[in-house]
Short mmCIF file of C-alpha atoms (C1' of nucleotides) in Angstrom, two decimals:
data_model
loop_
_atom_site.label_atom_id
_atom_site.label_comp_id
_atom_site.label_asym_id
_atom_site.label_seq_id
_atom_site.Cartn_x
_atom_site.Cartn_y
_atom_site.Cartn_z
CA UNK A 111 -27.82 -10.18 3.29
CA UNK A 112 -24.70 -12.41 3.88
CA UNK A 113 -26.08 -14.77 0.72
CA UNK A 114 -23.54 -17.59 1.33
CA UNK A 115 -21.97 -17.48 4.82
CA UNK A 116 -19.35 -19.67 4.51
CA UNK A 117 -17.30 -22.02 2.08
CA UNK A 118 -18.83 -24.99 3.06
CA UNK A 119 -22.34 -24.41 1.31
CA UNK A 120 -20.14 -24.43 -2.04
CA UNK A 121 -17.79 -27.23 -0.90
CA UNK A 122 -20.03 -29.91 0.32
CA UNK A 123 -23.69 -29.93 -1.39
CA UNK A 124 -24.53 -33.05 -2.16
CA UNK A 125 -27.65 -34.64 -1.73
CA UNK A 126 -28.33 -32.76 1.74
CA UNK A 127 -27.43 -29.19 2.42
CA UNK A 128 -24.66 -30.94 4.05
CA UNK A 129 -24.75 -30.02 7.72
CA UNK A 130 -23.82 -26.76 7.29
CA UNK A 131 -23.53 -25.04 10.34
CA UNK A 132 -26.70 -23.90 11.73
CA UNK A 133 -27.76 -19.70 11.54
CA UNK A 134 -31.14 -18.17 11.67
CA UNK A 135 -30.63 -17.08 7.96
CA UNK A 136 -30.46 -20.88 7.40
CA UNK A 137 -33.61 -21.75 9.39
CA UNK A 138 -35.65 -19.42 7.76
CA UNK A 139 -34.60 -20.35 4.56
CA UNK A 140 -35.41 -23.87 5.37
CA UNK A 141 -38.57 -22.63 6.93
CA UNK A 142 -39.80 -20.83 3.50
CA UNK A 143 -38.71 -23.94 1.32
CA UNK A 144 -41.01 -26.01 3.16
CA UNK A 145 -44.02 -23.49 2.98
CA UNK A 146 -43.64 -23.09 -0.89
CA UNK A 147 -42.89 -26.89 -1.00
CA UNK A 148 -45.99 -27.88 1.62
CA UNK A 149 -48.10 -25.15 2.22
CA UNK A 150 -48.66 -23.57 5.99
CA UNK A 151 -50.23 -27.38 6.97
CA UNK A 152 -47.15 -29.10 6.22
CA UNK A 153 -44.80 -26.27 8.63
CA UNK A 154 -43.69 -27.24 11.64
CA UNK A 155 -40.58 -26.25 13.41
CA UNK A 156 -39.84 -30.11 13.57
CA UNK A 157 -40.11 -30.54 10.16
CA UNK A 158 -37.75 -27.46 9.81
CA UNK A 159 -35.47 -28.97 12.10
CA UNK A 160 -35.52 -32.32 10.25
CA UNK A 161 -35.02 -31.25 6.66
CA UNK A 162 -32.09 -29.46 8.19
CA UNK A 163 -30.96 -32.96 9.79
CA UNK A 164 -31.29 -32.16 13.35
CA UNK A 165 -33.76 -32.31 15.97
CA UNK A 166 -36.30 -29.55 17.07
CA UNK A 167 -34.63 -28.09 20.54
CA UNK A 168 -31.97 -26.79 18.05
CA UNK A 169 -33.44 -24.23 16.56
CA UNK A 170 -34.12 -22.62 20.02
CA UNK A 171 -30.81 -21.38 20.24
CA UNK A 172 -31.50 -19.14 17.10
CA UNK A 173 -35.11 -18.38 17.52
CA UNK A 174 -36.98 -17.79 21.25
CA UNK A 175 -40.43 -19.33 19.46
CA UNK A 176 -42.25 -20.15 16.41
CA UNK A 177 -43.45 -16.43 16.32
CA UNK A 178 -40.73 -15.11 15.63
CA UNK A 179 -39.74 -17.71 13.00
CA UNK A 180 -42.76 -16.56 11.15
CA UNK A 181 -41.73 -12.99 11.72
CA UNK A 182 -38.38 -13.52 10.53
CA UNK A 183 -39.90 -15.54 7.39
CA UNK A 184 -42.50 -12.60 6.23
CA UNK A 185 -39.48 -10.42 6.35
CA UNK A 186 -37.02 -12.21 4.13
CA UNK A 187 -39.89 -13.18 1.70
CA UNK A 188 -40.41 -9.26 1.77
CA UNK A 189 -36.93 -8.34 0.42
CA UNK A 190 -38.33 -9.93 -2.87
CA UNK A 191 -40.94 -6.62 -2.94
CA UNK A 192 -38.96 -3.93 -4.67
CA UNK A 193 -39.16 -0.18 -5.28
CA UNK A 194 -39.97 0.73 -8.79
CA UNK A 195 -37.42 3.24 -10.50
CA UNK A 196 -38.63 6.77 -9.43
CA UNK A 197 -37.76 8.47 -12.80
CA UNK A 198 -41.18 7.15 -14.57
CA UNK A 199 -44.66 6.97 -14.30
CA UNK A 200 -47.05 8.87 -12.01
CA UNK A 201 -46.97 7.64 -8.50
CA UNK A 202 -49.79 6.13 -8.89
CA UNK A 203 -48.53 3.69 -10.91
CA UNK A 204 -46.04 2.92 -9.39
CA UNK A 205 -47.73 2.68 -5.98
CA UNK A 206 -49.82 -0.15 -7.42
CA UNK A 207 -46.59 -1.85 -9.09
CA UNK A 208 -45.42 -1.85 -5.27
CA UNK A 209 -48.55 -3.44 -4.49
CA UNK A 210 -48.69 -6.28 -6.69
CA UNK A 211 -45.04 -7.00 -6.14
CA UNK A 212 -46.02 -6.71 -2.32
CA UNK A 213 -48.81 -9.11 -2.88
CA UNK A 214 -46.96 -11.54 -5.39
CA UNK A 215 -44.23 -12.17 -2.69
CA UNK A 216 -47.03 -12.95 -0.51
CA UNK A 217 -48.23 -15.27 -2.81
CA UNK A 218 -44.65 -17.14 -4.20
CA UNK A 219 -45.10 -19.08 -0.86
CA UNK A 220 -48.07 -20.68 -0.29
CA UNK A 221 -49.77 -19.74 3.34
CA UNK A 222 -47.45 -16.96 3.94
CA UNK A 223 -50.24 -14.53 3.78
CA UNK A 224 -51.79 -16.53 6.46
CA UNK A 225 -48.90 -15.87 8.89
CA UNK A 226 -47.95 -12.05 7.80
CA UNK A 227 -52.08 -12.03 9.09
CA UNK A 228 -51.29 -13.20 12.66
CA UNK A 229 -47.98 -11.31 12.88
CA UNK A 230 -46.99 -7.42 12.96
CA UNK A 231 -44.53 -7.08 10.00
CA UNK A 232 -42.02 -4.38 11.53
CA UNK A 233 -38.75 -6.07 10.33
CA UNK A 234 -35.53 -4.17 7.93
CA UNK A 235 -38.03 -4.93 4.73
CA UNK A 236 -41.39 -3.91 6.28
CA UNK A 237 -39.83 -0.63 7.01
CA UNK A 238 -38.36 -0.22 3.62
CA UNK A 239 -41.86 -0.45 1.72
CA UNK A 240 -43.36 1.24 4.44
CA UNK A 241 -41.03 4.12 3.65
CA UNK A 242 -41.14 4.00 -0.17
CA UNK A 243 -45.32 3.42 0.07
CA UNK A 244 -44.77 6.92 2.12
CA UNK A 245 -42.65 8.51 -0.94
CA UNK A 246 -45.32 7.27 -3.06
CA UNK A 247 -48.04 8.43 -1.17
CA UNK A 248 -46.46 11.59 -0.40
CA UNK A 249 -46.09 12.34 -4.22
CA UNK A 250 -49.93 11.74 -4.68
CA UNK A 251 -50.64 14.56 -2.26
CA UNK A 252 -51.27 12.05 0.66
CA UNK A 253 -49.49 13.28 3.78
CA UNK A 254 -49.33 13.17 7.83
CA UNK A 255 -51.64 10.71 9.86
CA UNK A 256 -53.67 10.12 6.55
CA UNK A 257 -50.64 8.98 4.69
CA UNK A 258 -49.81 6.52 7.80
CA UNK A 259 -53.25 5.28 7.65
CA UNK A 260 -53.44 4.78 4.34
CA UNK A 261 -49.86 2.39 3.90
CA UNK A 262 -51.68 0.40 7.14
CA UNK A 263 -54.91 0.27 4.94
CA UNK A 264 -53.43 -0.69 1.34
CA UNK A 265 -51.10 -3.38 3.06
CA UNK A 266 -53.90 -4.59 4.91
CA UNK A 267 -55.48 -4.99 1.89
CA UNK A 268 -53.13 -6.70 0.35
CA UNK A 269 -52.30 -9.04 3.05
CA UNK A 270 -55.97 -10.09 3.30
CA UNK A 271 -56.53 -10.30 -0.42
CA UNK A 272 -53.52 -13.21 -0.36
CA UNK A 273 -54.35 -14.95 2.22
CA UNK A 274 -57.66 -15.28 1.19
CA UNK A 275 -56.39 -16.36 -2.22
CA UNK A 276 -54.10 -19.08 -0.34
CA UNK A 277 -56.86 -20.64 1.73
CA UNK A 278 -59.31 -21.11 -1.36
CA UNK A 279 -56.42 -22.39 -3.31
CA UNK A 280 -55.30 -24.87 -0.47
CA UNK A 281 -58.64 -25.07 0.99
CA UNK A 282 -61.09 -26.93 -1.77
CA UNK A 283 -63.42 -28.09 0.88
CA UNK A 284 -64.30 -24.97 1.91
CA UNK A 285 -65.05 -23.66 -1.47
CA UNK A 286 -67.07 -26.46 -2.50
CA UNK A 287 -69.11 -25.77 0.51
CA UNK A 288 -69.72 -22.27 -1.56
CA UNK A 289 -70.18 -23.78 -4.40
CA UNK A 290 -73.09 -26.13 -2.71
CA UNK A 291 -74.96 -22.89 -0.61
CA UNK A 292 -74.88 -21.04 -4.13
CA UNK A 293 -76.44 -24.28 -6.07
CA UNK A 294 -78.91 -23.96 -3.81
CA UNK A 295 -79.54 -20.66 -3.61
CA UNK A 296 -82.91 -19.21 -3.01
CA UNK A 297 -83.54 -16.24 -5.56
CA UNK A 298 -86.70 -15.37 -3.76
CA UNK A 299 -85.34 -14.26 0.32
CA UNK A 300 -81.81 -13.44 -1.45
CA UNK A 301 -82.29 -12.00 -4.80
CA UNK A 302 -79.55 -9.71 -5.47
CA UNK A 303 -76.93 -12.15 -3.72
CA UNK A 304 -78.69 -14.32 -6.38
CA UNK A 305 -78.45 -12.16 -9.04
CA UNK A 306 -74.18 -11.25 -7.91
CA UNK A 307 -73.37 -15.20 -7.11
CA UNK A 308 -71.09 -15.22 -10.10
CA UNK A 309 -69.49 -12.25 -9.32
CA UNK A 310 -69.22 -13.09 -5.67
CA UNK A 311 -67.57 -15.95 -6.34
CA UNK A 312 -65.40 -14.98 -9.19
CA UNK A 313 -61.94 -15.38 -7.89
CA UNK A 314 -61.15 -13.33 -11.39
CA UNK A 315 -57.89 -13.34 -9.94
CA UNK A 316 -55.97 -9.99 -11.32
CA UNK A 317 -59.46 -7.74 -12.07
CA UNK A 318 -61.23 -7.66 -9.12
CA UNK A 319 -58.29 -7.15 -6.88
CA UNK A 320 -57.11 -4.32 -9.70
CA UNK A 321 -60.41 -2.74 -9.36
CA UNK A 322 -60.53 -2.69 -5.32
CA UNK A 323 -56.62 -1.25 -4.95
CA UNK A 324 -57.98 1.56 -7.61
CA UNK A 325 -61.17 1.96 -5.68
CA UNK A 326 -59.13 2.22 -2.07
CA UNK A 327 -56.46 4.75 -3.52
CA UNK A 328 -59.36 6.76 -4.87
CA UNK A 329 -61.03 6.76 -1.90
CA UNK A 330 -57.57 7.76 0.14
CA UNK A 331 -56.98 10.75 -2.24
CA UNK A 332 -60.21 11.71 -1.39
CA UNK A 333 -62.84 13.50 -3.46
CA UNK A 334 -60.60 16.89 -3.86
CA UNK A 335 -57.53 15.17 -5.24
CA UNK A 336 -54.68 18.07 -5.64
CA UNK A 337 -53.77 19.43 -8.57
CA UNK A 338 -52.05 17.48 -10.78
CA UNK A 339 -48.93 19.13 -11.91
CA UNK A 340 -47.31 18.86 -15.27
CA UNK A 341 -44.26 17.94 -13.94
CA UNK A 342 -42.91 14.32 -13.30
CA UNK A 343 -44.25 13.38 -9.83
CA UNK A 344 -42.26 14.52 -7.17
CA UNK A 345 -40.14 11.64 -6.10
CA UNK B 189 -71.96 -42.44 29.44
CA UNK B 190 -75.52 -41.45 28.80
CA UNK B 191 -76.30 -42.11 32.47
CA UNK B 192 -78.64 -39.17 32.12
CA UNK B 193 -80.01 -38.12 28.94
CA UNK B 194 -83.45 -36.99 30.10
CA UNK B 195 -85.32 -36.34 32.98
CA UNK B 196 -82.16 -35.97 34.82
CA UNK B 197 -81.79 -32.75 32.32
CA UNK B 198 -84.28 -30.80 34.53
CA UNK B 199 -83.63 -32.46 37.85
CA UNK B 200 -80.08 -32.50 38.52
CA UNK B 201 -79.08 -28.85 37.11
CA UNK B 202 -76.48 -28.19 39.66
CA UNK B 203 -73.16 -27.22 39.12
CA UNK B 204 -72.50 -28.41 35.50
CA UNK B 205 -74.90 -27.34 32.35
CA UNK B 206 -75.91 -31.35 33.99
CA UNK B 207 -75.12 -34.01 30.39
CA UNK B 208 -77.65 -31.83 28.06
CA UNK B 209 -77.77 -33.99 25.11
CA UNK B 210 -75.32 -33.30 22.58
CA UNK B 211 -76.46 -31.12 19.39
CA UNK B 212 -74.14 -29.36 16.84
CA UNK B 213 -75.74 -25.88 18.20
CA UNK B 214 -74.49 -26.68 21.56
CA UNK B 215 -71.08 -27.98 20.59
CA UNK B 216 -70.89 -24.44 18.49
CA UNK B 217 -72.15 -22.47 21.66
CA UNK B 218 -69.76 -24.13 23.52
CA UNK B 219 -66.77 -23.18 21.63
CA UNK B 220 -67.77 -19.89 21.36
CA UNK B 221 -67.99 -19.63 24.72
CA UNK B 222 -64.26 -21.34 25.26
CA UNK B 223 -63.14 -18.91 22.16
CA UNK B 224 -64.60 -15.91 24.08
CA UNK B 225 -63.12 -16.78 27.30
CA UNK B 226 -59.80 -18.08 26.48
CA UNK B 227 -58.62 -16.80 22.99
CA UNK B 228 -57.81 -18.81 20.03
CA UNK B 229 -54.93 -20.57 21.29
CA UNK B 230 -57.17 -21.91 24.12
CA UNK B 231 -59.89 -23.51 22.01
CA UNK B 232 -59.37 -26.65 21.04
CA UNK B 233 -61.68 -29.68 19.71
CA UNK B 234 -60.35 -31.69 23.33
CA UNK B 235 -61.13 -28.76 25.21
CA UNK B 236 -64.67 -28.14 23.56
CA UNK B 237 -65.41 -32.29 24.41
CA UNK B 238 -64.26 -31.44 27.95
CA UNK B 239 -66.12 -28.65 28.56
CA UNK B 240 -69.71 -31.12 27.23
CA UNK B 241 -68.25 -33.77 29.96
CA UNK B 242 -67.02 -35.97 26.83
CA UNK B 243 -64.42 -36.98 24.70
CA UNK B 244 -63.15 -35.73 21.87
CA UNK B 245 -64.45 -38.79 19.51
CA UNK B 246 -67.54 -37.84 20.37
CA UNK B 247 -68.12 -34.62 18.59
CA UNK B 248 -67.53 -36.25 15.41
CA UNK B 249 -71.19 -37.04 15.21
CA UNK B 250 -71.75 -33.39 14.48
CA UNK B 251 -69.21 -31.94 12.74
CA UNK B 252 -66.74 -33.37 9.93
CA UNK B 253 -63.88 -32.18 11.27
CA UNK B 254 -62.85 -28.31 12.91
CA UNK B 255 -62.77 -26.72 10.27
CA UNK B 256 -66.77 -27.10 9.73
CA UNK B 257 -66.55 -26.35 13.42
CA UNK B 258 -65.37 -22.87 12.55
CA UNK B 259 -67.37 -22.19 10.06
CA UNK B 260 -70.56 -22.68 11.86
CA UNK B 261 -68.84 -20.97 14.83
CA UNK B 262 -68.40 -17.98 12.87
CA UNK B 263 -72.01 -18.07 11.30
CA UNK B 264 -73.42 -18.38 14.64
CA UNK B 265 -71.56 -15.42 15.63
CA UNK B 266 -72.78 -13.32 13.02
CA UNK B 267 -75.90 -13.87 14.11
CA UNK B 268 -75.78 -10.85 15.92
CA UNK B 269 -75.23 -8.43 13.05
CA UNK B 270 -78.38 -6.57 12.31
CA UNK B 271 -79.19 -4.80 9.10
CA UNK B 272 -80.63 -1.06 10.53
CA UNK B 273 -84.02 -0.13 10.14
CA UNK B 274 -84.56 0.82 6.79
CA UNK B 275 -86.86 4.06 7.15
CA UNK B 276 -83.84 6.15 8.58
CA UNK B 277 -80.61 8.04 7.79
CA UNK B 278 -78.84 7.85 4.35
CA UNK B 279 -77.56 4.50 2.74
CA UNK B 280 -74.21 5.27 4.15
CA UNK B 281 -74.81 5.89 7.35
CA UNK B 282 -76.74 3.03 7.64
CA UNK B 283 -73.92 0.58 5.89
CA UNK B 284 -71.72 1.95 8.04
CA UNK B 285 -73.81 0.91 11.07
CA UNK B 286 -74.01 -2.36 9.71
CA UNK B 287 -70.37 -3.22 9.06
CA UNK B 288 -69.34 -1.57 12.41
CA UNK B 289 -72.04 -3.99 13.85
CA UNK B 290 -69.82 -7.09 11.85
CA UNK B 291 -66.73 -5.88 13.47
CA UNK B 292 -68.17 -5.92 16.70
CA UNK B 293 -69.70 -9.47 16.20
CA UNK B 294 -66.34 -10.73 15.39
CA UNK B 295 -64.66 -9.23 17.71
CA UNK B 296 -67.07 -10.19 20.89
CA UNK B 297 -65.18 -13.29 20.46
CA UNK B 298 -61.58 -12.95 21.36
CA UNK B 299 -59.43 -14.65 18.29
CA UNK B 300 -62.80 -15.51 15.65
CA UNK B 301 -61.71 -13.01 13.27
CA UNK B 302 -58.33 -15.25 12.80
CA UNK B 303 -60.66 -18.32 12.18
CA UNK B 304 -62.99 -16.24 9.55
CA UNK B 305 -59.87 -15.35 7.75
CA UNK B 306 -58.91 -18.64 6.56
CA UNK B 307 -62.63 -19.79 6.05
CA UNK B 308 -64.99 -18.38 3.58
CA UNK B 309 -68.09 -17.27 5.48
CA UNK B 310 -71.26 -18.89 3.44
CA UNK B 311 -73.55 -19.80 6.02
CA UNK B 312 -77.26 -18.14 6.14
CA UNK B 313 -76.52 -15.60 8.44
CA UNK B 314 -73.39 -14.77 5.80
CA UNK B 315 -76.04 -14.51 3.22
CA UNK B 316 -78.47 -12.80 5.16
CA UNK B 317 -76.03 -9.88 5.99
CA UNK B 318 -74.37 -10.49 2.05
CA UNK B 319 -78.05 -9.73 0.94
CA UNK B 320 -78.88 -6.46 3.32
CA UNK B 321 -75.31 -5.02 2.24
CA UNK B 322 -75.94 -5.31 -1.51
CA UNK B 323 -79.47 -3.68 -0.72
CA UNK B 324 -77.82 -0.75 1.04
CA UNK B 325 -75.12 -0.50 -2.11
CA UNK B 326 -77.85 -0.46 -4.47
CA UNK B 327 -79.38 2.58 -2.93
CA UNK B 328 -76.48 4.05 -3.38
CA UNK B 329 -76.32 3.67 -6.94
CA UNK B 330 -73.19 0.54 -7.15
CA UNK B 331 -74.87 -2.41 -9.08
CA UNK B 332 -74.40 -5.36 -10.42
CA UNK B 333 -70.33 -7.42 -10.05
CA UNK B 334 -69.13 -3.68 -8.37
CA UNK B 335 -71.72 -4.48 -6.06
CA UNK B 336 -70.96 -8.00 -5.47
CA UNK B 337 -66.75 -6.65 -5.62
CA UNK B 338 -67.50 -4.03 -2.49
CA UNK B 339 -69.54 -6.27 -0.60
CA UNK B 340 -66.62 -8.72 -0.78
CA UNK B 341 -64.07 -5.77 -0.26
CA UNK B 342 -65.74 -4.31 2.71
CA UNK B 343 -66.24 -7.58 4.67
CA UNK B 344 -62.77 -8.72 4.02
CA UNK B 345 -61.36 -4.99 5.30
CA UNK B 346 -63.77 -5.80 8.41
CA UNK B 347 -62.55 -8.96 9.06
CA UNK B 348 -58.67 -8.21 8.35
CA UNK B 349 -59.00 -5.61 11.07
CA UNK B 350 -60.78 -7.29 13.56
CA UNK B 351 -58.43 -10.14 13.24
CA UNK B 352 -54.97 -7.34 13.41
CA UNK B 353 -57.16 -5.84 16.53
CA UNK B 354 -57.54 -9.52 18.28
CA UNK B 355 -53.74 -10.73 17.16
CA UNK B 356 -52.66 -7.10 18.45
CA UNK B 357 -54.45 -7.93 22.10
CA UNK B 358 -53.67 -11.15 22.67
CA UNK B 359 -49.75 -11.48 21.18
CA UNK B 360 -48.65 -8.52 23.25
CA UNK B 361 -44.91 -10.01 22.37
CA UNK B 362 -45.15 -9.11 18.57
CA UNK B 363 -46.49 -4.90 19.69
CA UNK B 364 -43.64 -5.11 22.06
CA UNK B 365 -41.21 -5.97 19.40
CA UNK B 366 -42.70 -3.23 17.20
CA UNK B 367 -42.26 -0.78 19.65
CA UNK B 368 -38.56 -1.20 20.23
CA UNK B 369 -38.31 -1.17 16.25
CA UNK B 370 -39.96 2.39 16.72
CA UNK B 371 -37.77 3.31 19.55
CA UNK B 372 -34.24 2.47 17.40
CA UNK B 373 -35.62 3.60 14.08
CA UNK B 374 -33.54 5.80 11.94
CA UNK B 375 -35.12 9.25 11.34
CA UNK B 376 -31.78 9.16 8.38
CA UNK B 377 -32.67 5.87 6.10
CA UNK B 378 -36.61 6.00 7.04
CA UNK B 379 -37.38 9.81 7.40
CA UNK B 380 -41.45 9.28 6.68
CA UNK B 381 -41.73 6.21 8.62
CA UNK B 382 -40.14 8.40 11.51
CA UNK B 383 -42.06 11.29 10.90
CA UNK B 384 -45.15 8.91 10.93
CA UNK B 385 -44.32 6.60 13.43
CA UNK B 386 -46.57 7.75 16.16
CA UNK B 387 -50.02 7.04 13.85
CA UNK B 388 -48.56 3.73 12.12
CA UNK B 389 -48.95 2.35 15.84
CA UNK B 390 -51.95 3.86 16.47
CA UNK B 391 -54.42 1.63 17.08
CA UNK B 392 -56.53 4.54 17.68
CA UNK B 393 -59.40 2.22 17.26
CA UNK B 394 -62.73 4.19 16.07
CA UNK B 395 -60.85 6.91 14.05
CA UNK B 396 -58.54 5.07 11.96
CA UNK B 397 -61.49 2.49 11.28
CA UNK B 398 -64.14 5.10 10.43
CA UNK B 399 -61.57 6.84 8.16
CA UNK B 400 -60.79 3.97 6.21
CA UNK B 401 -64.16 2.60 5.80
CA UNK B 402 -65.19 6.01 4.32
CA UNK B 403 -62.37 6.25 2.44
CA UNK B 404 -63.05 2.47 0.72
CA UNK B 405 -66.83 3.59 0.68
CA UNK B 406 -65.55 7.10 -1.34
CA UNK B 407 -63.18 4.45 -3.76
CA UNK B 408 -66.09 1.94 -4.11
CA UNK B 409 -68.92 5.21 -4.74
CA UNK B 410 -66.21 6.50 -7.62
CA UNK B 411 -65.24 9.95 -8.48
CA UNK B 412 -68.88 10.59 -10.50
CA UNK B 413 -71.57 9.67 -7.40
CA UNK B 414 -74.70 9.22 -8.39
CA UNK B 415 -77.30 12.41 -8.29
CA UNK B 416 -78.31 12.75 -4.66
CA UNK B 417 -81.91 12.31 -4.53
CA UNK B 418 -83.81 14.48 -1.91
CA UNK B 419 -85.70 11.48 -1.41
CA UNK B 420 -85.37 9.03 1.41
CA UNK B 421 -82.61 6.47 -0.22
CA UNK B 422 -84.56 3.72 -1.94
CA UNK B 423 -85.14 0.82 0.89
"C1'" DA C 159 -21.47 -22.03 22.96
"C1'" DC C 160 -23.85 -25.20 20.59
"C1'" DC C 161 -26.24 -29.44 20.03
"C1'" DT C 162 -28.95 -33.50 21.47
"C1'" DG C 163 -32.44 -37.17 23.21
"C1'" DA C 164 -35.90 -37.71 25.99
"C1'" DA C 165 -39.73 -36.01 28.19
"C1'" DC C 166 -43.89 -33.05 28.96
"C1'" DA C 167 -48.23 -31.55 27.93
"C1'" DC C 168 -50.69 -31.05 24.44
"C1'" DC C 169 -53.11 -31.60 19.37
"C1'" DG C 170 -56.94 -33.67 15.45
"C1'" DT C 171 -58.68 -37.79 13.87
"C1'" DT C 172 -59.80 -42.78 13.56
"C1'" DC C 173 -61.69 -46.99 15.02
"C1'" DA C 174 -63.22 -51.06 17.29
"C1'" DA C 175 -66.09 -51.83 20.92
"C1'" DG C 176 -69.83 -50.80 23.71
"C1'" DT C 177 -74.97 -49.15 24.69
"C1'" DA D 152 -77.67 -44.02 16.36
"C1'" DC D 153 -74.88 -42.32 19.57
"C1'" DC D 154 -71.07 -42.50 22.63
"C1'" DT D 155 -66.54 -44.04 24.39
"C1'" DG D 156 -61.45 -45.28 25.50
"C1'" DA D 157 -57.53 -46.14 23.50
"C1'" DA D 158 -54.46 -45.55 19.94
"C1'" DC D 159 -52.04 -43.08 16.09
"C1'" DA D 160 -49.30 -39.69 14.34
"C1'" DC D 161 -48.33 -35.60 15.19
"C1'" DC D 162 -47.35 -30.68 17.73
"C1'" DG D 163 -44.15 -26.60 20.53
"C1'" DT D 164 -41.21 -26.17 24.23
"C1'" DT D 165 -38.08 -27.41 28.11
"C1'" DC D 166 -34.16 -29.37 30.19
"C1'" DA D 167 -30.45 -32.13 31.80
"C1'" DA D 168 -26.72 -34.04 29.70
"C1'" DG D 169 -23.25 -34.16 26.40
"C1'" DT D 170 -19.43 -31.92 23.26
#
DNA sequence: ACCTGAACACCGTTCAAGT
DNA sequence: ACCTGAACACCGTTCAAGT
C-alpha cells in the first residue's frame, strides 16, 4: 500500500524521519511504532504528533479523532495476518494457522488487542480475513448465518485471548493481586477453584489457547460434522 | 470539610446523599452508579470525588489508584450473579443460566465490561461464581485444568461480548462506519462476506449469544460426552 | 490546503498543610 | 487518621491566525 510515497523518505533520513510530509499512512505508522515501542499507556496522539516533529492539531487534518486512528492502526497491523496457501492441509488447519497469525499480529504490538476490543474492525484487511475465514469455514461444511457467526465468534476469541495476554504482560500489579487471593486461598468454601488454581492461572501461553480454538471449532462444526471427503478440501 | 460527619447524617438528608462518611464501598457504589448513568467515558476518579461532595485527593484513602477502583467496581457488580438452584434442570441448562446472568451483571452497567477486560477479575464474588461454574462443569463430566481452561474460556467469551455489545451502543460512530463499509462492499473481491453481510452485523442479541455459548459448551464437552446419567446431574 | 500556537476543558496522582 | 487545595504533568479537541 504505497510503501514509500515519495523520494524524500530515501533522500533525507537522518536522525529524524526528516519532516517528511505528513499522510495518514505516516501517522499510523508513527502511531504503531510508539505502541510496540511504549505500550497502549505511553499512546497519545500528542506523542504521535511529537515523534513526528509537529504539534497535535496536525494530525486533525488526516484523522477526524483518535477513533479512527485506532481503527486505521488495527487495520494496517492486520495486513501482517495472511492467507495460508490453499493447495495443502485440511481447512482446519489452516483455519487455525489464520488464527494464530491473526492473533500474533495482535500481539507484535503491545496493547493493540486492547484497542481492536473497543473498535469494530471493518477496514480493506478485516474484510480480507473475514472472507478467507469464510473460504475456510465454508470448506469445513460451515455455511450461511452459522458460518457468519462463527468468523464473529473465533475472532472474538482471538481478540480477547490477546488482549488479555497484553494486560497481564503490561499489567504486573494486577496479577500479583492474583497471585496474593490464590496464596490465600481457602480450600474449604472454594475447593475445586483450589484444586484448578494452577491451571487457572497458567498463562501456558500456546496450549491452553490451542486447546480452546480446537474446542470452539469443534463446537461450531457441531456434533454431526459432514462427511469428510477424500479429496483435498474444497478451497 | 467534615462539617458533618455524624448526627447531621440522619438530620439533614435533603437533597444530597447529605456528607455520609467516606468508605471504599461507597466510593465503589458511587462509580457504579456514575458508570451506569453516564458510560465509561463519563466516569472519572474527579467525577466520582464530585459526586461524594469532595476532591479527588481524597479518595486516595481507599483505593491505590483506579485501577483497584475497577477492580472492586467490577467485583461489586458481580455480586449480582447467582449460581441457580441446584435441585433443577440439567448441568447445562443451569450453566447457561448462570453465565447469561454474568452477561447481564456486566452489562447493567453501561461500559464495565471494557474495564473487566483489561483487569483480571479475582475478587470473592469472582471466586464465588469461579467455584459454582467448575461445580456445574464437573457434573458434566470436564475435570481437572479442562475445567479450570472452560471456566476461563467461557467468562472471557462473556465478557468480550458484553464489552463489543456496550462499545457497539455507546460508539454509534464506529457501527455507522461499518455500515457504509457494508453498503460499498464488493459482492466480486468479497463474495462470502457479501453473501453474509446481513448476519455479520447482526447483533441479533439472544440468538447469536445462545448459539455460540452452546457451540463453546459442545467444543469444551468434546466429541465423546460423557454417558448421560438418568439421574439428576450430580449437585 | 496545510500547518501552527495557544487555549479550553478535562485527566490521575502527589503532597504539604490543615483538622 | 482523614481530608483538602493547589500543583504537576499530562490528555483530546478546537480555532483563529499564519503560510
Amino acid at each position: 500500500m504505497a510503501i514509500e510515497t515519495d523520494r524524500t523518505k530515501i533522500i533525507s533520513r537522518r536522525s529524524r524521519p526528516a519532516k517528511t510530509a505528513l499522510s495518514q499512512e505516516l501517522i499510523v505508522s508513527t502511531a504503531l511504532e510508539i505502541l510496540a515501542r511504549d505500550g497502549v499507556d505511553g499512546l497519545s496522539l500528542r506523542r504521535v504528533a511529537a515523534a513526528l516533529d509537529t504539534g497535535a492539531a496536525s494530525l486533525y487534518v488526516y484523522l477526524e479523532n483518535l477513533d479512527e486512528l485506532y481503527a486505521l492502526m488495527l487495520d494496517q497491523a492486520l495486513s501482517a495476518v495472511r492467507a495460508p496457501k490453499s493447495d495443502q492441509s485440511t481447512w482446519r488447519v489452516r483455519l487455525k494457522a489464520m488464527l494464530a497469525s491473526y492473533f500474533s499480529a495482535l500481539c507484535k504490538h503491545r496493547g493493540l488487542a486492547q484497542l481492536a476490543m473497543s473498535t469494530i474492525p471493518c477496514g480493506p484487511n478485516s474484510l480480507r480475513i473475514w472472507e478467507s475465514l469464510l473460504v475456510l469455514l465454508h470448506a469445513g461444511g460451515v455455511v450461511d448465518t452459522k458460518a457468519a457467526w462463527a468468523v464473529d465468534l473465533l475472532t472474538l476469541y482471538v481478540t480477547a485471548i490477546a488482549a488479555e495476554h497484553a494486560t497481564r504482560a503490561s499489567h504486573d500489579q494486577a496479577l500479583a493481586r492474583v497471585k496474593i487471593v490464590f496464596a490465600g486461598l481457602s480450600r474449604k468454601t472454594f475447593p475445586l477453584v483450589f484444586a484448578g488454581r494452577e491451571a487457572l492461572l497458567s498463562g501456558d501461553g500456546g496450549a491452553r489457547r490451542d486447546w480452546a480454538i480446537d474446542a470452539i471449532i469443534d463446537g461450531i462444526v457441531g456434533p454431526n460434522p459432514p462427511p469428510r471427503s477424500k479429496r483435498k478440501a474444497a478451497r
